[in-house]
Short mmCIF file of C-alpha atoms and ligand atoms in Angstrom, two decimals:
data_model
loop_
_atom_site.label_atom_id
_atom_site.label_comp_id
_atom_site.label_asym_id
_atom_site.label_seq_id
_atom_site.Cartn_x
_atom_site.Cartn_y
_atom_site.Cartn_z
CA UNK A 250 -17.38 -39.33 -16.15
CA UNK A 251 -17.85 -36.29 -15.34
CA UNK A 252 -18.96 -33.88 -18.24
CA UNK A 253 -16.85 -30.67 -18.76
CA UNK A 254 -18.41 -27.45 -18.61
CA UNK A 255 -19.37 -25.78 -21.62
CA UNK A 256 -18.21 -22.27 -22.02
CA UNK A 257 -18.75 -20.14 -25.19
CA UNK A 258 -17.13 -16.72 -26.08
CA UNK A 259 -19.21 -14.34 -27.97
CA UNK A 260 -16.86 -11.55 -29.12
CA UNK A 261 -17.74 -8.19 -31.17
CA UNK A 262 -17.32 -4.51 -30.83
CA UNK A 263 -20.95 -4.64 -29.59
CA UNK A 264 -20.57 -0.47 -30.00
CA UNK A 265 -23.43 -0.73 -28.91
CA UNK A 266 -24.70 -3.90 -28.00
CA UNK A 267 -28.31 -4.71 -30.22
CA UNK A 268 -31.44 -6.58 -29.91
CA UNK A 269 -29.79 -9.07 -32.21
CA UNK A 270 -26.74 -9.50 -29.84
CA UNK A 271 -28.91 -9.97 -26.77
CA UNK A 272 -31.30 -12.90 -28.95
CA UNK A 273 -28.20 -14.43 -30.03
CA UNK A 274 -27.14 -14.45 -26.21
CA UNK A 275 -30.31 -15.61 -24.91
CA UNK A 276 -30.76 -18.40 -27.48
CA UNK A 277 -27.22 -19.84 -27.19
CA UNK A 278 -27.60 -20.05 -23.05
CA UNK A 279 -29.47 -23.67 -23.89
CA UNK A 280 -26.66 -24.67 -25.20
CA UNK A 281 -23.54 -23.61 -22.80
CA UNK A 282 -22.98 -23.31 -19.45
CA UNK A 283 -21.36 -20.38 -19.44
CA UNK A 284 -21.18 -16.80 -22.32
CA UNK A 285 -18.27 -14.87 -21.87
CA UNK A 286 -19.16 -11.58 -23.65
CA UNK A 287 -16.53 -10.73 -25.09
CA UNK A 288 -15.51 -7.04 -26.12
CA UNK A 289 -12.61 -6.73 -28.32
CA UNK A 290 -10.44 -3.76 -29.04
CA UNK A 291 -10.54 -3.10 -32.90
CA UNK A 292 -8.03 -0.79 -34.11
CA UNK A 293 -9.67 -0.16 -37.31
CA UNK A 294 -12.79 1.08 -35.85
CA UNK A 295 -13.10 4.08 -33.77
CA UNK A 296 -15.24 3.58 -31.23
CA UNK A 297 -18.72 5.27 -30.50
CA UNK A 298 -19.61 4.19 -27.05
CA UNK A 299 -15.87 3.54 -24.84
CA UNK A 300 -14.90 0.30 -23.69
CA UNK A 301 -15.79 1.02 -20.30
CA UNK A 302 -19.23 2.40 -20.89
CA UNK A 303 -19.79 -0.79 -23.19
CA UNK A 304 -18.80 -3.04 -20.71
CA UNK A 305 -20.91 -1.16 -17.98
CA UNK A 306 -24.22 -1.25 -20.02
CA UNK A 307 -24.05 -5.09 -21.04
CA UNK A 308 -23.04 -5.85 -17.64
CA UNK A 309 -26.16 -4.13 -16.53
CA UNK A 310 -28.09 -6.01 -18.85
CA UNK A 311 -27.21 -9.43 -17.59
CA UNK A 312 -26.64 -8.72 -13.99
CA UNK A 313 -29.61 -11.04 -13.07
CA UNK A 314 -27.93 -14.09 -15.12
CA UNK A 315 -24.94 -15.79 -13.67
CA UNK A 316 -24.40 -17.70 -16.54
CA UNK A 317 -23.39 -14.65 -18.75
CA UNK A 318 -20.17 -12.80 -17.78
CA UNK A 319 -19.03 -9.55 -19.72
CA UNK A 320 -15.04 -8.42 -20.32
CA UNK A 321 -12.98 -6.45 -22.43
CA UNK A 322 -9.91 -7.98 -24.32
CA UNK A 323 -6.84 -6.74 -26.17
CA UNK A 324 -5.45 -9.75 -27.40
CA UNK A 325 -6.25 -11.95 -30.67
CA UNK A 326 -9.90 -13.24 -30.00
CA UNK A 327 -8.52 -17.21 -29.67
CA UNK A 328 -5.76 -16.35 -26.95
CA UNK A 329 -8.76 -14.57 -25.05
CA UNK A 330 -10.91 -17.74 -25.41
CA UNK A 331 -7.71 -20.06 -24.21
CA UNK A 332 -6.66 -17.67 -21.53
CA UNK A 333 -10.76 -17.98 -20.14
CA UNK A 334 -11.18 -21.63 -20.87
CA UNK A 335 -13.52 -21.56 -23.71
CA UNK A 336 -14.06 -24.33 -25.99
CA UNK A 337 -16.53 -22.25 -28.12
CA UNK A 338 -16.66 -19.38 -30.22
CA UNK A 339 -20.28 -17.85 -30.62
CA UNK A 340 -21.18 -15.60 -33.57
CA UNK A 341 -24.28 -14.77 -35.00
CA UNK A 342 -25.11 -14.32 -38.76
CA UNK A 343 -27.67 -12.25 -40.84
CA UNK A 344 -26.47 -12.24 -44.20
CA UNK A 345 -24.54 -14.53 -47.04
CA UNK A 346 -21.84 -11.76 -46.44
CA UNK A 347 -21.56 -12.04 -43.05
CA UNK A 348 -21.16 -15.71 -43.36
CA UNK A 349 -18.21 -15.56 -45.98
CA UNK A 350 -16.67 -13.20 -43.45
CA UNK A 351 -17.12 -15.50 -41.07
CA UNK A 352 -16.20 -18.57 -42.68
CA UNK A 353 -12.72 -16.75 -43.20
CA UNK A 354 -12.33 -16.12 -39.65
CA UNK A 355 -13.41 -18.98 -38.44
CA UNK A 356 -11.22 -21.01 -40.53
CA UNK A 357 -8.04 -19.20 -40.14
CA UNK A 358 -9.05 -19.40 -36.12
CA UNK A 359 -9.55 -23.36 -36.71
CA UNK A 360 -5.77 -23.86 -37.78
CA UNK A 361 -4.57 -21.45 -35.19
CA UNK A 362 -6.36 -22.78 -32.04
CA UNK A 363 -8.45 -26.36 -33.06
CA UNK A 364 -9.13 -26.87 -29.76
CA UNK A 365 -11.97 -24.02 -29.68
CA UNK A 366 -15.10 -24.92 -31.92
CA UNK A 367 -16.90 -21.76 -33.83
CA UNK A 368 -20.16 -22.13 -33.70
CA UNK A 369 -22.64 -20.18 -35.91
CA UNK A 370 -26.19 -18.95 -35.07
CA UNK A 371 -28.67 -17.85 -37.33
CA UNK A 372 -30.24 -14.20 -36.74
CA UNK A 373 -34.01 -14.21 -36.18
CA UNK A 374 -35.71 -12.81 -38.91
CA UNK A 375 -37.11 -9.53 -37.08
CA UNK A 376 -33.30 -8.77 -36.18
CA UNK A 377 -31.54 -9.34 -39.58
CA UNK A 378 -31.42 -5.90 -40.40
CA UNK A 379 -30.43 -4.73 -37.08
CA UNK A 380 -26.53 -3.40 -37.10
CA UNK A 381 -24.22 -1.34 -34.76
CA UNK A 382 -23.23 0.60 -37.80
CA UNK A 383 -26.43 1.87 -38.46
CA UNK A 384 -27.40 2.48 -34.72
CA UNK A 385 -24.25 4.51 -34.68
CA UNK A 386 -25.08 6.61 -37.62
CA UNK A 387 -28.74 7.23 -36.20
CA UNK A 388 -27.11 8.00 -32.90
CA UNK A 389 -24.58 10.80 -34.55
CA UNK A 390 -27.65 12.40 -35.54
CA UNK A 391 -29.71 12.69 -32.39
CA UNK A 392 -32.50 9.90 -34.12
CA UNK A 393 -34.26 7.50 -31.38
CA UNK A 394 -32.55 4.03 -31.67
CA UNK A 395 -34.64 2.29 -28.68
CA UNK A 396 -36.57 -0.11 -31.11
CA UNK A 397 -33.15 -1.75 -32.05
CA UNK A 398 -31.84 -1.82 -28.40
CA UNK A 399 -32.69 -4.28 -25.30
CA UNK A 400 -35.06 -2.20 -23.14
CA UNK A 401 -33.10 -2.72 -20.36
CA UNK A 402 -30.13 -0.66 -21.84
CA UNK A 403 -30.20 2.72 -20.87
CA UNK A 404 -28.38 4.53 -23.55
CA UNK A 405 -29.45 8.27 -22.69
CA UNK A 406 -26.89 7.80 -19.83
CA UNK A 407 -24.19 7.48 -22.21
CA UNK A 408 -25.04 10.15 -24.92
CA UNK A 409 -23.95 14.04 -24.22
P1 ADP B 77 -17.76 -7.50 -35.03
O1 ADP B 77 -17.24 -6.20 -35.12
O2 ADP B 77 -16.97 -8.31 -34.49
O3 ADP B 77 -18.68 -7.76 -36.41
P2 ADP B 77 -20.16 -6.63 -33.74
O4 ADP B 77 -20.45 -6.31 -32.84
O5 ADP B 77 -20.44 -5.96 -35.24
O6 ADP B 77 -18.72 -7.06 -33.95
O7 ADP B 77 -21.13 -8.34 -33.84
C1 ADP B 77 -20.94 -9.11 -32.88
C2 ADP B 77 -21.34 -10.54 -33.38
O8 ADP B 77 -23.00 -10.08 -33.33
C3 ADP B 77 -21.06 -10.87 -34.70
O9 ADP B 77 -20.95 -12.24 -34.91
C4 ADP B 77 -22.19 -10.62 -36.02
O10 ADP B 77 -22.44 -11.67 -36.91
C5 ADP B 77 -23.35 -10.77 -34.77
N1 ADP B 77 -24.46 -9.85 -34.84
C6 ADP B 77 -24.41 -8.16 -35.36
N2 ADP B 77 -25.42 -8.20 -35.25
C7 ADP B 77 -26.52 -9.05 -35.36
C8 ADP B 77 -27.75 -9.31 -35.72
N3 ADP B 77 -28.80 -8.19 -35.95
N4 ADP B 77 -28.46 -10.72 -35.34
C9 ADP B 77 -27.49 -11.59 -35.06
N5 ADP B 77 -26.38 -11.39 -35.10
C10 ADP B 77 -25.37 -10.34 -35.09
#
């Protein structure tokens, strides 16, 4: 029997994409045949980087890796998963509050779309305190965030 290729969606705001996000994707590459990084539109959050900027930054970062794709979506995450044919949804966990939040989302998603299994990966300890909100705050006041972002993300291009 031919095994079905395993596709995971890694959804998030990625505003911006941090070392923590990169590490989750790289570690998960061993589990899946394809990872689609899904940049979701979030009406509750006004973004620092535009959708186009985030898409370009992440696409450039993974340009050499044909197992990673980046897409922007404006719909329910489970609908996006179904549309792209993903069987898994990948999320990263840093803290117990991440866990509580992720648990409720995953359980609601499971009721709505049981075919998509949520998979959680614990952050590496050195990335546990990296968070896009803090990175944005530092950026707003002109601070240096390079230690929190993948070395190949050229953020200067997008900051006035
Ligand atoms: P969202 O707005 O959906 O929380 P984020 O871009 O903040 O989007 O995060 C996307 C995913 O990456 C989430 O599963 C989040 O828990 C995870 N994540 C964020 N920062 C880190 C980190 N430093 N280490 C591991 N996972 C992380």
